[in-house]
XYZ file of C-alpha atoms in Angstrom:
685
model
C 36.116 -6.282 25.483
C 33.537 -4.270 27.348
C 30.401 -4.439 25.190
C 28.000 -2.908 27.707
C 25.551 -0.428 26.149
C 27.627 2.489 27.429
C 30.966 1.239 26.071
C 30.220 -0.579 22.832
C 29.167 0.633 19.421
C 25.468 0.902 18.612
C 23.774 0.485 15.239
C 20.456 2.002 14.206
C 18.571 0.314 11.350
C 15.558 1.546 9.390
C 13.971 -0.760 6.823
C 12.339 1.071 3.912
C 10.716 -0.057 0.712
C 13.680 0.959 -1.496
C 16.625 1.161 0.905
C 17.526 -0.140 4.351
C 19.489 2.517 6.245
C 22.217 2.097 8.847
C 23.953 4.418 11.307
C 26.771 3.033 13.458
C 28.048 5.130 16.346
C 31.423 4.309 17.848
C 31.686 6.000 21.283
C 35.442 5.408 21.481
C 36.078 7.619 18.445
C 32.858 9.676 18.840
C 32.229 8.972 15.191
C 29.303 7.874 13.050
C 29.379 5.620 10.002
C 26.538 5.483 7.470
C 25.350 2.968 4.931
C 22.383 2.501 2.594
C 21.614 -1.058 1.508
C 19.073 -1.894 -1.226
C 16.076 -3.505 0.493
C 15.103 -7.093 -0.229
C 11.276 -7.152 0.005
C 11.118 -10.920 -0.437
C 13.394 -11.397 2.584
C 13.722 -8.081 4.517
C 16.034 -9.566 7.136
C 18.633 -10.314 4.451
C 19.147 -6.615 3.689
C 19.564 -5.935 7.425
C 22.164 -8.681 7.728
C 24.095 -7.601 4.621
C 23.935 -3.941 5.628
C 25.260 -4.646 9.119
C 28.196 -6.445 7.576
C 28.836 -3.475 5.276
C 28.621 -0.787 7.952
C 30.931 -2.765 10.236
C 33.403 -2.976 7.350
C 33.186 0.820 6.855
C 33.846 1.421 10.536
C 36.687 -1.074 10.762
C 35.064 -2.636 13.848
C 34.576 -6.353 14.511
C 31.137 -7.711 15.397
C 32.335 -8.144 18.981
C 32.623 -4.348 19.326
C 28.855 -3.913 19.101
C 26.696 -3.494 22.203
C 23.214 -2.782 20.772
C 21.291 -3.048 17.513
C 18.180 -0.848 17.377
C 15.816 -1.639 14.555
C 12.748 0.056 13.070
C 10.487 -1.598 10.535
C 7.096 -1.040 8.904
C 6.658 -4.724 8.089
C 3.590 -5.047 10.327
C 2.099 -1.760 9.113
C 2.459 -2.803 5.471
C 0.863 -6.167 6.212
C -2.222 -4.427 7.625
C -2.462 -1.856 4.834
C -2.102 -4.557 2.172
C -4.296 -7.026 4.109
C -1.731 -9.818 3.985
C -1.591 -10.828 7.631
C -2.161 -14.296 9.078
C -5.426 -16.240 9.023
C -6.792 -15.678 12.512
C -10.068 -16.162 14.367
C -11.866 -13.779 16.698
C -13.767 -15.216 19.668
C -16.089 -12.641 21.239
C -18.936 -12.499 23.748
C -22.226 -13.898 22.435
C -24.308 -11.283 20.674
C -21.350 -9.239 19.428
C -20.299 -11.201 16.365
C -20.862 -8.169 14.124
C -18.590 -5.824 16.106
C -16.187 -5.327 13.199
C -18.953 -4.702 10.651
C -20.933 -2.304 12.857
C -17.795 -0.584 14.213
C -18.906 2.849 15.482
C -21.884 2.944 13.088
C -20.566 6.125 11.539
C -20.330 7.136 7.901
C -16.801 7.671 6.509
C -17.855 11.142 5.321
C -20.775 13.329 6.286
C -20.606 14.972 2.866
C -20.110 12.019 0.502
C -22.897 9.436 0.524
C -20.924 7.302 -1.936
C -17.860 6.980 0.289
C -17.307 3.386 1.363
C -15.958 2.581 4.782
C -12.894 0.420 5.213
C -13.875 -3.278 4.995
C -13.135 -5.396 8.097
C -9.696 -6.983 8.036
C -11.263 -10.225 9.298
C -14.073 -12.046 7.415
C -17.225 -12.695 9.431
C -16.997 -16.474 9.026
C -13.910 -16.409 11.240
C -15.683 -14.581 14.075
C -17.093 -16.960 16.708
C -19.197 -16.338 19.802
C -18.612 -17.537 23.344
C -21.040 -17.235 26.306
C -18.759 -15.077 28.475
C -19.028 -11.469 29.623
C -18.538 -9.146 32.585
C -20.422 -6.289 34.192
C -18.931 -2.771 33.986
C -17.586 -3.399 37.491
C -15.729 -6.526 36.314
C -18.093 -9.113 37.825
C -18.711 -12.291 35.829
C -22.247 -12.248 34.428
C -21.856 -15.162 32.008
C -19.266 -17.927 31.823
C -18.945 -20.930 29.469
C -19.330 -24.499 30.659
C -16.743 -27.110 29.713
C -19.035 -28.332 26.945
C -19.509 -24.817 25.547
C -15.770 -24.205 25.685
C -15.121 -27.465 23.849
C -17.632 -26.473 21.153
C -15.900 -23.142 20.554
C -12.515 -24.882 20.441
C -13.814 -27.362 17.863
C -15.114 -24.518 15.674
C -11.754 -22.745 15.878
C -9.851 -25.889 14.865
C -12.101 -26.353 11.831
C -11.074 -22.893 10.605
C -7.373 -23.916 10.559
C -6.154 -20.529 11.782
C -2.734 -19.434 13.047
C -3.935 -17.534 16.117
C -7.037 -16.493 18.070
C -7.972 -13.143 19.620
C -10.350 -13.330 22.599
C -12.572 -10.361 23.483
C -15.169 -10.310 26.251
C -17.566 -7.463 26.879
C -16.287 -5.341 29.792
C -13.213 -7.563 29.940
C -11.086 -4.455 30.547
C -12.553 -4.349 34.061
C -11.217 -7.815 34.933
C -8.146 -8.610 32.788
C -6.993 -11.540 34.928
C -10.287 -13.422 34.525
C -10.317 -12.903 30.770
C -6.744 -14.212 30.714
C -7.929 -17.335 32.550
C -10.529 -17.904 29.855
C -7.898 -17.449 27.153
C -5.680 -20.042 28.841
C -8.565 -22.493 29.162
C -9.387 -22.121 25.460
C -5.730 -22.386 24.431
C -5.431 -25.657 26.366
C -8.008 -27.177 24.015
C -6.370 -25.802 20.845
C -2.917 -27.292 21.122
C -0.406 -25.182 19.199
C -2.832 -22.357 18.321
C -2.136 -19.366 20.612
C -5.019 -17.398 22.175
C -4.512 -13.700 22.871
C -6.541 -11.983 25.601
C -7.537 -8.450 24.560
C -7.848 -7.285 28.180
C -4.346 -8.526 28.966
C -2.962 -6.795 25.890
C -4.682 -3.401 26.302
C -7.401 -3.151 29.017
C -9.065 0.032 27.802
C -12.767 0.740 27.515
C -14.487 0.712 24.058
C -14.990 -2.823 22.797
C -14.655 -2.123 19.077
C -11.279 -0.411 19.428
C -10.017 -3.011 21.920
C -11.121 -5.744 19.520
C -9.048 -4.122 16.794
C -5.937 -3.901 18.995
C -6.181 -7.592 19.877
C -7.158 -8.664 16.380
C -4.394 -6.699 14.653
C -1.816 -7.992 17.123
C -2.817 -11.571 16.338
C -3.046 -10.714 12.614
C 0.610 -9.662 12.313
C 2.181 -11.708 15.112
C 3.056 -14.822 13.046
C 4.588 -12.680 10.296
C 6.588 -10.542 12.713
C 7.779 -13.504 14.753
C 9.038 -15.221 11.592
C 10.867 -12.042 10.646
C 12.408 -11.564 14.098
C 13.507 -15.212 14.212
C 15.010 -15.001 10.717
C 16.856 -11.814 11.640
C 18.163 -13.319 14.878
C 19.487 -16.346 12.961
C 21.259 -14.159 10.371
C 22.852 -12.021 13.096
C 24.013 -15.143 14.909
C 25.735 -16.286 11.695
C 27.788 -13.076 11.847
C 28.573 -13.636 15.533
C 26.525 -10.549 16.450
C 25.403 -11.567 19.928
C 24.004 -8.340 21.382
C 20.519 -7.194 22.453
C 18.234 -6.400 19.529
C 15.793 -3.580 20.346
C 12.778 -2.758 18.176
C 11.585 0.811 17.669
C 8.033 1.269 18.946
C 5.191 3.484 17.748
C 5.330 5.520 20.981
C 8.775 6.948 20.246
C 10.755 4.462 22.327
C 12.308 1.059 21.796
C 11.328 -2.377 23.094
C 13.402 -5.481 23.841
C 12.949 -8.212 21.233
C 10.931 -10.443 23.601
C 8.426 -7.647 24.200
C 8.100 -7.024 20.444
C 7.513 -10.765 19.928
C 4.583 -10.658 22.344
C 3.172 -7.291 21.233
C 4.111 -6.561 17.599
C 1.152 -4.149 17.442
C 3.337 -1.758 19.480
C 5.784 -1.507 16.553
C 3.367 -0.577 13.744
C 4.607 3.015 13.341
C 8.215 2.358 14.288
C 9.628 3.804 11.052
C 7.871 7.206 11.193
C 8.401 7.378 14.967
C 12.179 7.032 14.581
C 12.339 10.108 12.384
C 10.402 12.205 14.895
C 12.727 11.051 17.690
C 15.737 12.280 15.728
C 13.977 15.534 14.793
C 13.148 16.271 18.438
C 16.798 15.828 19.423
C 17.918 18.076 16.578
C 15.316 20.754 17.414
C 16.689 21.096 20.968
C 13.507 22.441 22.511
C 12.286 24.667 19.672
C 9.026 24.089 17.823
C 9.403 22.066 14.648
C 7.670 20.308 11.791
C 9.353 17.029 10.871
C 9.033 16.129 7.194
C 9.960 12.592 6.175
C 9.537 12.205 2.420
C 10.260 8.767 1.061
C 9.272 6.888 -2.048
C 5.589 6.269 -1.293
C 4.431 8.952 1.132
C 5.405 11.919 3.269
C 5.092 11.774 7.048
C 4.573 15.073 8.880
C 4.719 15.601 12.641
C 4.165 18.885 14.471
C 5.649 19.868 17.836
C 4.959 23.223 19.472
C 7.582 22.912 22.228
C 10.222 20.801 20.468
C 9.481 17.548 22.277
C 7.953 14.336 20.921
C 4.191 14.790 20.830
C 2.133 11.648 21.283
C -1.526 10.876 20.716
C -3.639 8.081 22.155
C -5.553 7.363 18.975
C -4.588 7.124 15.323
C -5.614 5.260 12.174
C -3.793 2.355 10.573
C -4.970 1.363 7.112
C -8.310 3.072 7.763
C -8.782 1.319 11.133
C -8.702 3.168 14.497
C -5.888 2.219 16.866
C -6.124 3.218 20.560
C -2.467 2.977 21.532
C -0.045 5.774 22.470
C 1.821 6.685 19.278
C 3.923 9.541 17.985
C 1.571 11.968 16.264
C 2.294 11.582 12.536
C 0.129 12.456 9.518
C 0.831 10.587 6.286
C 0.245 12.105 2.846
C 0.243 10.015 -0.324
C 2.931 12.146 -1.975
C 6.443 10.710 -2.090
C 9.245 10.569 -4.602
C 7.626 7.558 -6.245
C 4.087 9.000 -6.316
C 2.617 8.709 -9.799
C 1.783 11.872 -11.729
C -1.391 11.465 -13.802
C -4.325 13.310 -15.356
C -7.798 12.390 -14.073
C -10.998 11.997 -16.072
C -11.674 15.726 -15.790
C -8.300 16.748 -17.206
C -6.860 17.734 -13.803
C -3.201 17.060 -12.998
C -2.911 14.810 -9.910
C -0.074 13.361 -7.825
C -0.575 10.041 -5.991
C -1.777 8.398 -3.903
C -0.693 5.525 -6.153
C 3.044 4.934 -6.091
C 5.467 3.243 -8.439
C 7.202 1.875 -5.356
C 10.717 0.480 -5.480
C 9.905 -1.897 -8.313
C 9.462 -0.823 -11.055
C 9.883 2.636 -9.537
C 10.074 5.952 -11.415
C 10.557 5.904 -15.167
C 14.076 7.269 -14.689
C 15.075 4.125 -12.751
C 14.970 2.112 -16.020
C 13.308 -0.830 -14.293
C 10.214 -1.027 -16.469
C 8.249 1.870 -15.010
C 6.097 3.692 -17.557
C 4.199 6.212 -15.415
C 6.082 9.398 -14.446
C 6.591 10.196 -10.762
C 7.756 13.151 -8.665
C 11.324 11.853 -8.930
C 11.032 12.122 -12.712
C 9.768 15.688 -12.226
C 12.815 16.619 -10.110
C 15.074 15.170 -12.792
C 13.414 16.930 -15.736
C 13.371 20.225 -13.776
C 17.128 19.955 -13.287
C 16.899 19.683 -9.489
C 18.361 16.187 -9.677
C 21.444 15.755 -11.817
C 21.174 13.483 -14.847
C 24.640 12.215 -13.913
C 23.698 11.385 -10.324
C 23.199 7.921 -8.875
C 20.710 7.710 -5.996
C 22.471 6.362 -2.908
C 25.349 5.518 -5.257
C 23.471 2.619 -6.847
C 20.487 3.739 -8.968
C 21.356 5.623 -12.160
C 18.793 7.994 -13.663
C 17.666 8.207 -17.305
C 16.798 11.846 -18.070
C 15.599 11.129 -21.599
C 13.137 8.444 -20.459
C 11.686 10.719 -17.772
C 11.365 13.574 -20.271
C 9.513 11.353 -22.770
C 7.064 10.133 -20.123
C 6.235 13.655 -18.935
C 5.981 14.937 -22.512
C 3.459 12.209 -23.309
C 1.432 13.161 -20.244
C 1.623 16.820 -21.229
C 0.086 16.166 -24.648
C -3.364 15.898 -23.040
C -2.814 19.208 -21.200
C -1.088 21.211 -23.915
C 2.062 21.495 -21.803
C 5.682 20.521 -22.315
C 7.561 18.160 -20.016
C 9.070 20.905 -17.832
C 5.677 22.560 -17.316
C 4.101 19.242 -16.307
C 6.971 18.625 -13.872
C 6.609 22.076 -12.314
C 2.837 21.675 -12.065
C 3.108 18.253 -10.410
C 5.578 19.597 -7.846
C 3.146 22.445 -7.091
C 0.229 19.988 -6.669
C 2.200 17.794 -4.244
C 3.327 20.888 -2.329
C -0.253 22.104 -1.951
C -1.268 18.701 -0.529
C 1.483 18.896 2.077
C 0.749 22.497 3.073
C -2.974 21.744 3.392
C -2.279 18.884 5.806
C 0.019 21.055 7.903
C -2.428 23.972 7.945
C -5.164 21.698 9.311
C -2.901 20.608 12.167
C -1.895 24.202 12.884
C -5.509 25.392 12.911
C -6.515 22.674 15.370
C -3.868 23.922 17.806
C -4.218 27.646 17.187
C -0.633 27.938 15.904
C 1.043 29.665 12.977
C 3.812 28.228 10.821
C 6.208 31.178 10.958
C 7.536 30.281 14.412
C 8.344 26.664 13.548
C 11.406 25.064 11.959
C 10.977 22.545 9.149
C 13.246 19.507 9.585
C 13.266 17.493 6.334
C 14.766 14.050 5.898
C 14.375 10.878 3.913
C 15.606 10.556 0.361
C 13.332 13.290 -1.033
C 12.667 15.451 2.060
C 15.437 18.028 1.520
C 14.680 18.084 -2.230
C 11.089 19.190 -1.669
C 11.480 21.021 1.653
C 11.917 24.544 0.293
C 8.809 24.223 -1.888
C 6.870 23.041 1.172
C 8.217 25.768 3.472
C 7.457 28.558 1.036
C 3.907 27.338 0.455
C 3.192 26.781 4.164
C 4.687 30.056 5.414
C 7.624 28.480 7.272
C 10.693 30.742 7.418
C 13.403 28.355 8.618
C 14.576 24.929 7.429
C 17.109 22.723 9.229
C 18.513 19.937 7.040
C 20.385 17.258 9.045
C 23.941 16.377 8.119
C 22.831 12.947 6.832
C 19.111 13.217 6.025
C 18.918 9.979 4.051
C 19.664 7.882 7.137
C 17.930 10.138 9.666
C 15.343 7.549 10.773
C 18.159 5.125 11.603
C 19.754 7.982 13.547
C 16.515 8.295 15.514
C 16.686 4.639 16.497
C 20.040 5.064 18.267
C 18.720 8.200 20.010
C 15.677 6.477 21.518
C 15.068 5.262 25.059
C 13.193 2.179 26.198
C 9.527 3.075 26.554
C 6.483 0.994 27.494
C 2.903 2.085 28.186
C 0.384 0.577 30.599
C -3.327 1.336 30.799
C -6.410 0.643 32.901
C -9.935 1.953 32.343
C -12.008 2.925 35.397
C -14.938 5.123 34.320
C -15.379 6.648 37.742
C -16.413 10.059 39.098
C -13.544 11.867 40.794
C -14.611 12.407 44.404
C -12.945 12.237 47.778
C -14.582 8.826 48.286
C -13.521 7.382 44.904
C -9.961 8.686 45.007
C -8.843 5.619 46.981
C -9.673 3.389 44.015
C -7.914 5.766 41.633
C -4.784 5.781 43.809
C -4.880 1.982 44.105
C -5.079 1.643 40.311
C -2.125 3.982 39.854
C -0.148 1.892 42.355
C -1.134 -1.304 40.528
C 0.051 0.101 37.182
C 3.258 1.300 38.815
C 3.983 -2.147 40.214
C 3.201 -3.747 36.854
C 5.626 -1.378 35.116
C 8.350 -1.946 37.713
C 8.014 -5.700 37.276
C 8.232 -5.329 33.493
C 11.370 -3.186 33.813
C 13.029 -5.721 36.094
C 12.262 -8.591 33.706
C 12.792 -6.931 30.334
C 14.974 -3.837 30.573
C 17.028 -3.698 33.769
C 20.074 -5.237 32.064
C 20.039 -2.428 29.493
C 19.296 0.608 31.671
C 20.046 1.498 35.270
C 16.729 3.109 36.145
C 13.306 3.992 34.824
C 11.115 7.066 35.159
C 7.336 6.710 35.435
C 4.739 9.251 34.377
C 0.955 9.131 34.700
C -1.789 10.743 32.649
C -5.561 10.398 32.847
C -8.374 10.686 30.334
C -10.946 12.954 32.023
C -14.130 14.806 31.107
C -17.111 16.515 32.629
C -19.879 13.974 33.247
C -22.018 13.775 30.123
C -19.306 14.886 27.691
C -18.608 12.596 24.728
C -14.827 13.076 24.555
C -12.023 13.188 27.082
C -8.944 15.318 27.585
C -5.624 13.596 28.306
C -4.338 15.255 31.473
C -0.636 14.967 32.369
C -0.220 14.257 36.087
C 3.494 13.593 36.659
C 5.075 10.820 38.723
C 2.881 8.250 40.528
C 3.972 9.498 43.943
C 3.020 13.126 43.223
C -0.659 12.572 42.351
C -3.324 13.830 44.749
C -7.089 14.214 44.562
C -6.805 17.993 44.356
C -4.144 17.780 41.658
C -6.424 15.655 39.479
C -9.167 18.251 39.613
C -6.914 21.280 39.162
C -5.008 19.862 36.194
C -8.212 18.948 34.391
C -9.817 22.357 35.016
C -6.695 24.147 33.774
C -6.461 22.053 30.601
C -10.172 22.451 29.854
C -9.821 26.226 30.240
C -6.781 26.247 27.958
C -8.336 24.037 25.304
C -11.925 25.314 25.222
C -11.773 28.716 26.885
C -13.913 27.842 29.913
C -14.267 25.440 32.803
C -17.072 24.537 35.212
C -15.646 24.083 38.731
C -18.879 22.779 40.243
C -19.591 20.120 37.582
C -18.951 16.437 38.204
C -15.699 15.175 36.647
C -15.291 11.654 35.326
C -12.017 9.779 34.955
C -12.312 7.114 32.259
C -8.772 5.797 31.774
C -5.429 5.900 33.565
C -2.167 5.539 31.625
C 1.327 5.058 32.969
C 4.444 5.320 30.800
C 7.826 3.832 31.638
C 10.935 5.521 30.206
C 14.371 3.977 30.714
C 17.321 5.929 29.327
C 19.874 4.315 27.030
C 23.340 5.760 26.368
C 23.147 8.795 24.045
C 25.639 9.345 21.206
C 27.917 12.347 21.740
C 29.674 13.758 18.708
C 33.000 15.406 18.198
C 32.714 19.030 17.059
C 31.952 19.392 13.370
C 35.100 19.891 11.319
C 34.381 22.907 9.147
C 37.947 23.313 7.854
C 37.337 22.117 4.321
C 38.677 23.319 1.031
C 35.822 25.063 -0.745
C 35.590 24.188 -4.422
C 34.121 26.697 -6.816
C 30.595 25.449 -7.617
C 29.455 24.673 -11.136
C 26.166 25.896 -12.609
C 23.073 24.117 -13.952
C 19.785 25.435 -15.330
C 16.664 24.668 -13.253
C 13.041 24.967 -14.317
C 11.324 26.561 -11.312
C 7.699 27.634 -11.397
C 7.336 29.294 -14.813
C 10.797 29.438 -16.303
C 14.460 28.557 -16.353
C 16.937 29.981 -13.836
C 20.658 29.396 -13.502
C 21.593 27.757 -10.199
C 24.934 27.104 -8.552
C 25.579 23.456 -7.709
C 27.452 22.730 -4.469
C 28.800 19.515 -2.981
C 27.872 19.354 0.675
C 31.198 17.841 1.666
C 32.860 21.015 0.383
C 30.720 23.499 2.310
C 32.571 25.037 5.241
C 31.188 26.702 8.345
C 31.649 30.176 6.888
C 29.971 29.390 3.576
C 26.913 31.464 2.737
C 24.876 30.172 -0.186
C 22.254 32.247 -1.958
C 19.393 30.645 -3.864
C 18.767 29.473 -6.463
C 21.184 26.687 -5.613
C 21.378 22.926 -5.311
C 23.446 21.094 -2.703
C 24.279 17.508 -3.585
C 25.425 14.707 -1.297
C 25.478 10.934 -1.409
C 22.099 10.325 0.220
C 19.979 13.275 -0.993
C 19.800 16.559 -2.899
C 18.803 19.853 -1.250
C 17.163 22.648 -3.238
C 17.438 26.321 -2.232
C 14.897 28.538 -3.971
C 15.395 32.154 -5.032
C 14.770 34.427 -2.046
C 16.332 31.948 0.394
C 19.887 31.478 1.675
C 21.789 28.692 3.455
C 24.725 28.197 5.811
C 26.036 25.395 8.014
C 25.791 25.403 11.812
C 28.369 24.197 14.339
C 27.197 20.595 13.977
C 27.281 20.527 10.190
C 23.522 20.840 9.745
C 22.310 23.063 6.927
C 20.285 26.137 7.938
C 18.082 27.529 5.161
C 16.248 30.779 5.845
C 13.951 33.088 3.962
C 15.774 36.267 2.985
C 14.119 39.284 4.600
C 13.376 42.474 2.707
C 16.409 44.296 4.144
C 18.772 41.387 3.399
C 17.423 41.037 -0.097
């Protein structure tokens, strides 16, 4: 059997806190198969293994028919947020032991003197100094003797750590020499690995580079154990195909690359959803809205492509790696509804999680959540079972919200409606901030909701934010897994220069671009050439006027197309666009060069959506929306044909989610089976 990536079936996997989702695409039949498997937090790989077995059974395919497994996970992200990574040591240039405590010496809030900054993820007693550093030009200015190296090694061994991150001042300017020092130290530590920060991510700014190296070492033992466990379980099922891991930058990485650089996979779950949303948007501006049990992830795209940023925050810590631009809000289906000390109704950020979960789950939860609010409002059916496995207890949810309402003088339905409004306001506020920063308005964008609760809350969100169009995917509950099988291999390379752009200096800039290009080509040949026929390379540069504090990321195109004049023109144009002016005669500084590698994988192609279904007459159910009860028609999505036109208020139920359509909105299906929900205009109304 031909199990090349182009011929064999591919499986996308997304591991969540409550469910692990699967999408299998069989190119021979041009057909997808879906499965949701309850997650196993104590052994996450077990749910992946069991779910793969189940989705193969649904498809009727043997394990030998597979060609690729693409897998997203937030295991590393959760470890950082919960501070449960490995015991590691940080070895840094003498005089910089307090780099994590000092950070950028900035207050968390200019307006709240009581706000505490995020504590360092690494205690100070595990930070050691070494007499090694470089000049800004990469010249060695201090280097340890054998005796000094042996002393540092002895101190590391006394700490009994799992790994070591090495950071030298200005090491970004000479990555190979810092790597030599890391090798020399590792030789004295036996089985304890030493990670060179400059080899991992040679970008200027020591604090941020220290975090990249430290976090990579912090989660590497955990992630390697998980990857090894998963590989063993797949081998037991005779699944012998490449395993690719979704990366934070919106691509996927071969397993070996993820082993070496697990920090690249921190946002793999949210990134997968944005990948799928970008494919669904087909070049139109969109807002992706992934609402799960703990939080909601929102990503904004003006042109319909995947927008990336070069800096984000992970668990309150800055991360200077290219990632898909996603904002997380502590409002998910499991977010706890409570009343604060001032008698104000609040939602989140605390979550009931998967265990015990919402009160309606009947797993011991006592604090009501947004899911309980949907149930009491009638949006979720009391007879429904989430993902076919979790039954809901309407009476228990009603009692919990009634008890909460006693302190507010409200009944259960009023508390539920109020909590939904509070969560909606949080989401709209976050989106409005992003829109204001870009000078955009919401009315020209399409909201693409997914996740278990995304379609349930999407119409509330759209109405509050001023969005006029919602596009609900055919299978929103497994949409992140869908994104995994739509991704390409992507890897980023970086080098900081901090150099003025002149005719004389351009030679060094061009040489650095060529060096990054060669490095990327070598990586493709070693890691990805067996999976993809060719790779595309794109360059961007962080540039600023000399004396400015912040840079602009300037897109430059392919390595071969870059010229000195192009550098200057692209920066001037972007500065004019972003700030409304430019200064042609001012000196321009280039601080960092980035090169991205993108290698295409086979894309799923679907058969046309079969809209010839027998339409059943919908039943009715009362819903409590805003300030009162309304009667809504209840549809089953499998029974909605292409010609169906549904007026709100209505509820559309399917196995993996529930979609609400508010009064003043209408819905229909498109040619691919996606659900289009639009605000009814004055004339149509």
